[in-house]
Amino acid sequence: MSARAEIYARLGSACKTERPDAVAWRESLGSAPTAPLPAEDISEAFLLNVCRSKGSVQCASGRMQAAQAIARFHQAVSRNQRLTVGSDPRLGALPWRDAGLLPRFGAADPDDSTVVSFAPLGVAETGQVVTWTGKANPGVNNLLPQHHIVLVDAADLVPDMEYAWRELSERMALDGRPRGIQFIAGPSRTSDIEGQLQYGAHGPRNFHVILLEDYPSGAQERVEALYPSNLADR
């Protein structure tokens, strides 16, 4: 037996042999919770964690409120009516012109300052939105603009990453795999510049999440009390 074959044989044998304390280690980690959490608890945790990641949040009930929320944010950061919107049909159904906006649907160009995406999933534990990239939601729309607005439905929130991957697996089993899956938490950031944390160095410097929910909730008020909306310092 050559030296290489002997090394591979030892590695293979080691991989098949489980340490006696490995089972205890796995059991000590526990498992993901199986009982569903109340919808309001998930919404509030999600909004709080978006803010902790230096994003901003807003709740909207219905299409008109969602379009108006987009218009208020966009006009605060861009002061014009034009913006780029993903081709997701749920975005196409919003009353853009009634809200005073002139959308262009498709992929973002380098000169586009504000882009709107739709996220089919949100993770309360981390404040992340999960986007399926492809023709309806181009991946460049999440990475290129200065200001990124994301809509997510409260019904599509899950409590943690374990639930998220379970949900993603179930959806892919039904609809097939998307071109890509992106988990986004807050604006872009880097500490490469003199060791100082900088936002927006290589992507969106504003990350605004609009949560679509139809039930009465004080979640937004409680979140805003802790994290007042402040776009000027982002």
mmCIF file of C-alpha atoms in Angstrom:
data_model
loop_
_atom_site.group_PDB
_atom_site.id
_atom_site.type_symbol
_atom_site.label_atom_id
_atom_site.label_comp_id
_atom_site.label_asym_id
_atom_site.label_seq_id
_atom_site.Cartn_x
_atom_site.Cartn_y
_atom_site.Cartn_z
ATOM 1 C CA MET A 1 0.000 0.000 0.000
ATOM 2 C CA SER A 2 1.344 3.417 -0.972
ATOM 3 C CA ALA A 3 1.753 6.179 1.609
ATOM 4 C CA ARG A 4 -1.136 8.120 0.072
ATOM 5 C CA ALA A 5 -3.463 5.106 0.159
ATOM 6 C CA GLU A 6 -2.474 4.446 3.786
ATOM 7 C CA ILE A 7 -3.289 8.035 4.780
ATOM 8 C CA TYR A 8 -6.671 7.886 3.026
ATOM 9 C CA ALA A 9 -7.436 4.560 4.700
ATOM 10 C CA ARG A 10 -6.714 6.017 8.153
ATOM 11 C CA LEU A 11 -8.865 9.076 7.397
ATOM 12 C CA GLY A 12 -11.724 6.891 6.206
ATOM 13 C CA SER A 13 -11.515 4.739 9.302
ATOM 14 C CA ALA A 14 -11.485 7.799 11.558
ATOM 15 C CA CYS A 15 -14.559 9.249 9.855
ATOM 16 C CA LYS A 16 -16.507 6.034 10.422
ATOM 17 C CA THR A 17 -15.629 5.866 14.109
ATOM 18 C CA GLU A 18 -17.719 8.165 16.303
ATOM 19 C CA ARG A 19 -16.232 9.465 19.529
ATOM 20 C CA PRO A 20 -18.116 8.161 22.581
ATOM 21 C CA ASP A 21 -18.924 11.705 23.741
ATOM 22 C CA ALA A 22 -20.282 12.824 20.335
ATOM 23 C CA VAL A 23 -23.813 11.643 21.139
ATOM 24 C CA ALA A 24 -23.804 13.603 24.404
ATOM 25 C CA TRP A 25 -22.589 16.700 22.538
ATOM 26 C CA ARG A 26 -25.418 16.438 20.026
ATOM 27 C CA GLU A 27 -28.024 15.977 22.740
ATOM 28 C CA SER A 28 -26.699 18.999 24.649
ATOM 29 C CA LEU A 29 -27.335 21.190 21.602
ATOM 30 C CA GLY A 30 -31.042 20.459 21.795
ATOM 31 C CA SER A 31 -33.346 20.841 18.836
ATOM 32 C CA ALA A 32 -35.393 23.540 17.179
ATOM 33 C CA PRO A 33 -38.749 24.322 18.823
ATOM 34 C CA THR A 34 -41.727 22.643 17.199
ATOM 35 C CA ALA A 35 -44.594 24.620 18.744
ATOM 36 C CA PRO A 36 -45.645 27.625 16.621
ATOM 37 C CA LEU A 37 -45.241 31.068 18.166
ATOM 38 C CA PRO A 38 -48.008 33.712 18.188
ATOM 39 C CA ALA A 39 -47.993 35.786 15.012
ATOM 40 C CA GLU A 40 -47.553 39.074 16.891
ATOM 41 C CA ASP A 41 -44.502 37.746 18.762
ATOM 42 C CA ILE A 42 -42.856 36.697 15.493
ATOM 43 C CA SER A 43 -43.639 40.049 13.841
ATOM 44 C CA GLU A 44 -42.244 42.068 16.726
ATOM 45 C CA ALA A 45 -39.084 39.967 16.988
ATOM 46 C CA PHE A 46 -38.549 40.287 13.247
ATOM 47 C CA LEU A 47 -38.955 44.079 13.277
ATOM 48 C CA LEU A 48 -36.675 44.471 16.294
ATOM 49 C CA ASN A 49 -33.924 42.396 14.730
ATOM 50 C CA VAL A 50 -34.106 44.308 11.442
ATOM 51 C CA CYS A 51 -33.524 47.494 13.462
ATOM 52 C CA ARG A 52 -30.683 45.918 15.430
ATOM 53 C CA SER A 53 -28.999 45.245 12.098
ATOM 54 C CA LYS A 54 -29.231 48.976 11.257
ATOM 55 C CA GLY A 55 -32.246 48.582 9.003
ATOM 56 C CA SER A 56 -35.459 50.576 9.255
ATOM 57 C CA VAL A 57 -38.994 49.185 9.382
ATOM 58 C CA GLN A 58 -42.585 50.027 8.729
ATOM 59 C CA CYS A 59 -45.863 48.103 8.824
ATOM 60 C CA ALA A 60 -48.533 48.392 6.140
ATOM 61 C CA SER A 61 -51.983 46.896 5.788
ATOM 62 C CA GLY A 62 -53.069 46.422 2.199
ATOM 63 C CA ARG A 63 -51.639 47.399 -1.177
ATOM 64 C CA MET A 64 -52.317 51.124 -0.952
ATOM 65 C CA GLN A 65 -50.599 51.489 2.408
ATOM 66 C CA ALA A 66 -47.641 49.494 1.117
ATOM 67 C CA ALA A 67 -47.287 51.751 -1.939
ATOM 68 C CA GLN A 68 -47.574 54.874 0.232
ATOM 69 C CA ALA A 69 -44.923 53.531 2.627
ATOM 70 C CA ILE A 70 -42.566 52.946 -0.300
ATOM 71 C CA ALA A 71 -43.255 56.455 -1.607
ATOM 72 C CA ARG A 72 -42.503 58.101 1.751
ATOM 73 C CA PHE A 73 -39.200 56.297 2.150
ATOM 74 C CA HIS A 74 -38.134 56.788 -1.470
ATOM 75 C CA GLN A 75 -38.928 60.494 -1.496
ATOM 76 C CA ALA A 76 -37.040 60.965 1.782
ATOM 77 C CA VAL A 77 -33.827 59.510 0.358
ATOM 78 C CA SER A 78 -34.112 60.287 -3.365
ATOM 79 C CA ARG A 79 -36.595 63.148 -3.702
ATOM 80 C CA ASN A 80 -37.969 61.979 -7.047
ATOM 81 C CA GLN A 81 -40.709 59.725 -8.369
ATOM 82 C CA ARG A 82 -38.667 57.166 -10.277
ATOM 83 C CA LEU A 83 -37.447 53.858 -8.878
ATOM 84 C CA THR A 84 -36.715 50.323 -10.035
ATOM 85 C CA VAL A 85 -38.955 47.431 -8.999
ATOM 86 C CA GLY A 86 -38.510 43.686 -9.335
ATOM 87 C CA SER A 87 -40.879 41.903 -11.699
ATOM 88 C CA ASP A 88 -42.573 39.858 -8.979
ATOM 89 C CA PRO A 89 -46.350 39.894 -9.668
ATOM 90 C CA ARG A 90 -47.040 40.899 -6.063
ATOM 91 C CA LEU A 91 -45.072 44.075 -6.668
ATOM 92 C CA GLY A 92 -46.714 44.628 -10.022
ATOM 93 C CA ALA A 93 -50.127 44.643 -8.335
ATOM 94 C CA LEU A 94 -49.331 47.670 -6.130
ATOM 95 C CA PRO A 95 -51.014 51.008 -7.031
ATOM 96 C CA TRP A 96 -47.763 52.771 -7.897
ATOM 97 C CA ARG A 97 -49.169 55.779 -9.742
ATOM 98 C CA ASP A 98 -51.807 56.401 -7.073
ATOM 99 C CA ALA A 99 -48.910 56.697 -4.613
ATOM 100 C CA GLY A 100 -47.143 59.182 -6.888
ATOM 101 C CA LEU A 101 -44.413 56.821 -8.108
ATOM 102 C CA LEU A 102 -43.106 55.959 -11.572
ATOM 103 C CA PRO A 103 -41.652 52.437 -11.394
ATOM 104 C CA ARG A 104 -39.451 50.703 -13.939
ATOM 105 C CA PHE A 105 -39.743 46.928 -13.662
ATOM 106 C CA GLY A 106 -36.732 44.669 -14.091
ATOM 107 C CA ALA A 107 -33.070 44.577 -13.125
ATOM 108 C CA ALA A 108 -31.310 47.571 -11.592
ATOM 109 C CA ASP A 109 -28.856 49.721 -13.545
ATOM 110 C CA PRO A 110 -25.733 51.237 -11.958
ATOM 111 C CA ASP A 111 -27.426 54.661 -11.845
ATOM 112 C CA ASP A 112 -30.549 53.429 -10.014
ATOM 113 C CA SER A 113 -30.600 54.744 -6.442
ATOM 114 C CA THR A 114 -33.694 52.955 -5.073
ATOM 115 C CA VAL A 115 -34.866 49.414 -5.767
ATOM 116 C CA VAL A 116 -37.865 47.523 -4.388
ATOM 117 C CA SER A 117 -37.793 43.735 -3.913
ATOM 118 C CA PHE A 118 -40.266 41.187 -2.588
ATOM 119 C CA ALA A 119 -39.079 38.582 -0.081
ATOM 120 C CA PRO A 120 -41.067 35.338 0.127
ATOM 121 C CA LEU A 121 -39.651 34.626 3.595
ATOM 122 C CA GLY A 122 -38.491 36.506 6.700
ATOM 123 C CA VAL A 123 -36.603 35.126 9.721
ATOM 124 C CA ALA A 124 -37.603 36.615 13.091
ATOM 125 C CA GLU A 125 -34.543 35.263 14.934
ATOM 126 C CA THR A 126 -32.094 37.243 12.805
ATOM 127 C CA GLY A 127 -34.181 39.945 11.127
ATOM 128 C CA GLN A 128 -33.194 38.541 7.739
ATOM 129 C CA VAL A 129 -35.251 38.553 4.582
ATOM 130 C CA VAL A 130 -34.825 35.659 2.178
ATOM 131 C CA THR A 131 -35.102 36.358 -1.536
ATOM 132 C CA TRP A 132 -35.288 33.860 -4.373
ATOM 133 C CA THR A 133 -33.285 35.393 -7.186
ATOM 134 C CA GLY A 134 -34.276 34.978 -10.786
ATOM 135 C CA LYS A 135 -36.214 36.840 -13.447
ATOM 136 C CA ALA A 136 -38.858 38.132 -11.002
ATOM 137 C CA ASN A 137 -36.350 39.203 -8.348
ATOM 138 C CA PRO A 138 -32.963 39.821 -10.008
ATOM 139 C CA GLY A 139 -30.072 39.230 -7.625
ATOM 140 C CA VAL A 140 -28.425 42.505 -8.687
ATOM 141 C CA ASN A 141 -31.391 44.391 -7.210
ATOM 142 C CA ASN A 142 -30.314 43.293 -3.732
ATOM 143 C CA LEU A 143 -26.697 44.353 -4.181
ATOM 144 C CA LEU A 144 -26.420 47.355 -6.486
ATOM 145 C CA PRO A 145 -28.666 50.243 -5.292
ATOM 146 C CA GLN A 146 -27.932 52.732 -2.534
ATOM 147 C CA HIS A 147 -31.392 52.286 -1.049
ATOM 148 C CA HIS A 148 -33.034 48.874 -0.872
ATOM 149 C CA ILE A 149 -36.721 48.506 0.050
ATOM 150 C CA VAL A 150 -38.014 45.002 0.733
ATOM 151 C CA LEU A 151 -41.630 43.931 1.183
ATOM 152 C CA VAL A 152 -42.350 40.802 3.196
ATOM 153 C CA ASP A 153 -45.732 39.404 4.236
ATOM 154 C CA ALA A 154 -46.257 38.741 7.940
ATOM 155 C CA ALA A 155 -47.740 35.371 6.962
ATOM 156 C CA ASP A 156 -44.335 34.445 5.513
ATOM 157 C CA LEU A 157 -42.373 35.040 8.731
ATOM 158 C CA VAL A 158 -40.773 32.072 10.495
ATOM 159 C CA PRO A 159 -39.276 32.113 14.010
ATOM 160 C CA ASP A 160 -35.733 30.874 13.304
ATOM 161 C CA MET A 161 -33.273 29.480 10.789
ATOM 162 C CA GLU A 162 -34.351 25.875 11.315
ATOM 163 C CA TYR A 163 -37.890 26.766 10.310
ATOM 164 C CA ALA A 164 -36.552 28.824 7.421
ATOM 165 C CA TRP A 165 -34.591 25.955 5.872
ATOM 166 C CA ARG A 166 -37.488 23.573 6.421
ATOM 167 C CA GLU A 167 -39.811 25.992 4.625
ATOM 168 C CA LEU A 168 -37.310 26.543 1.812
ATOM 169 C CA SER A 169 -36.928 22.787 1.318
ATOM 170 C CA GLU A 170 -40.689 22.328 1.129
ATOM 171 C CA ARG A 171 -41.107 25.141 -1.387
ATOM 172 C CA MET A 172 -38.267 23.884 -3.563
ATOM 173 C CA ALA A 173 -39.821 20.412 -3.548
ATOM 174 C CA LEU A 174 -43.016 21.934 -4.973
ATOM 175 C CA ASP A 175 -41.687 24.694 -7.250
ATOM 176 C CA GLY A 176 -38.150 23.596 -8.045
ATOM 177 C CA ARG A 177 -34.894 25.332 -7.212
ATOM 178 C CA PRO A 178 -34.543 29.063 -7.869
ATOM 179 C CA ARG A 179 -31.482 30.545 -9.540
ATOM 180 C CA GLY A 180 -30.207 31.597 -6.130
ATOM 181 C CA ILE A 181 -31.202 32.192 -2.516
ATOM 182 C CA GLN A 182 -29.993 35.291 -0.673
ATOM 183 C CA PHE A 183 -30.281 35.958 3.065
ATOM 184 C CA ILE A 184 -30.109 39.709 3.732
ATOM 185 C CA ALA A 185 -29.751 41.335 7.153
ATOM 186 C CA GLY A 186 -29.323 45.091 7.133
ATOM 187 C CA PRO A 187 -27.365 47.419 4.863
ATOM 188 C CA SER A 188 -23.960 46.477 3.491
ATOM 189 C CA ARG A 189 -21.047 46.998 5.853
ATOM 190 C CA THR A 190 -17.304 46.562 6.074
ATOM 191 C CA SER A 191 -14.522 47.163 8.610
ATOM 192 C CA ASP A 192 -11.714 47.010 6.047
ATOM 193 C CA ILE A 193 -11.334 50.808 5.956
ATOM 194 C CA GLU A 194 -8.965 51.684 8.830
ATOM 195 C CA GLY A 195 -10.762 49.195 11.069
ATOM 196 C CA GLN A 196 -13.865 51.417 11.219
ATOM 197 C CA LEU A 197 -17.311 49.940 10.577
ATOM 198 C CA GLN A 198 -18.698 51.606 7.451
ATOM 199 C CA TYR A 199 -22.141 51.186 5.904
ATOM 200 C CA GLY A 200 -22.860 51.216 2.202
ATOM 201 C CA ALA A 201 -19.271 50.742 1.069
ATOM 202 C CA HIS A 202 -20.121 48.026 -1.468
ATOM 203 C CA GLY A 203 -23.912 47.882 -1.612
ATOM 204 C CA PRO A 204 -27.073 49.398 -0.123
ATOM 205 C CA ARG A 205 -26.476 51.930 2.645
ATOM 206 C CA ASN A 206 -30.196 52.034 3.487
ATOM 207 C CA PHE A 207 -32.177 48.850 4.072
ATOM 208 C CA HIS A 208 -35.895 49.438 4.651
ATOM 209 C CA VAL A 209 -38.311 46.582 5.357
ATOM 210 C CA ILE A 210 -42.072 46.991 4.979
ATOM 211 C CA LEU A 211 -44.013 44.278 6.768
ATOM 212 C CA LEU A 212 -47.418 43.545 5.275
ATOM 213 C CA GLU A 213 -49.825 42.520 8.003
ATOM 214 C CA ASP A 214 -53.625 42.603 8.129
ATOM 215 C CA TYR A 215 -54.167 42.100 11.862
ATOM 216 C CA PRO A 216 -54.089 44.880 14.478
ATOM 217 C CA SER A 217 -50.729 44.990 16.227
ATOM 218 C CA GLY A 218 -48.789 47.382 18.433
ATOM 219 C CA ALA A 219 -45.500 45.832 17.273
ATOM 220 C CA GLN A 220 -44.461 48.796 15.142
ATOM 221 C CA GLU A 221 -45.120 51.294 17.938
ATOM 222 C CA ARG A 222 -43.095 49.262 20.435
ATOM 223 C CA VAL A 223 -40.245 48.856 17.967
ATOM 224 C CA GLU A 224 -40.193 52.555 17.065
ATOM 225 C CA ALA A 225 -40.047 53.442 20.767
ATOM 226 C CA LEU A 226 -36.747 51.559 20.968
ATOM 227 C CA TYR A 227 -35.467 52.408 17.481
ATOM 228 C CA PRO A 228 -36.858 55.750 16.260
ATOM 229 C CA SER A 229 -36.725 56.027 12.465
ATOM 230 C CA ASN A 230 -33.655 58.042 11.482
ATOM 231 C CA LEU A 231 -32.582 57.941 7.848
ATOM 232 C CA ALA A 232 -30.130 60.825 8.023
ATOM 233 C CA ASP A 233 -27.363 58.863 9.761
ATOM 234 C CA ARG A 234 -27.481 55.823 7.516
#
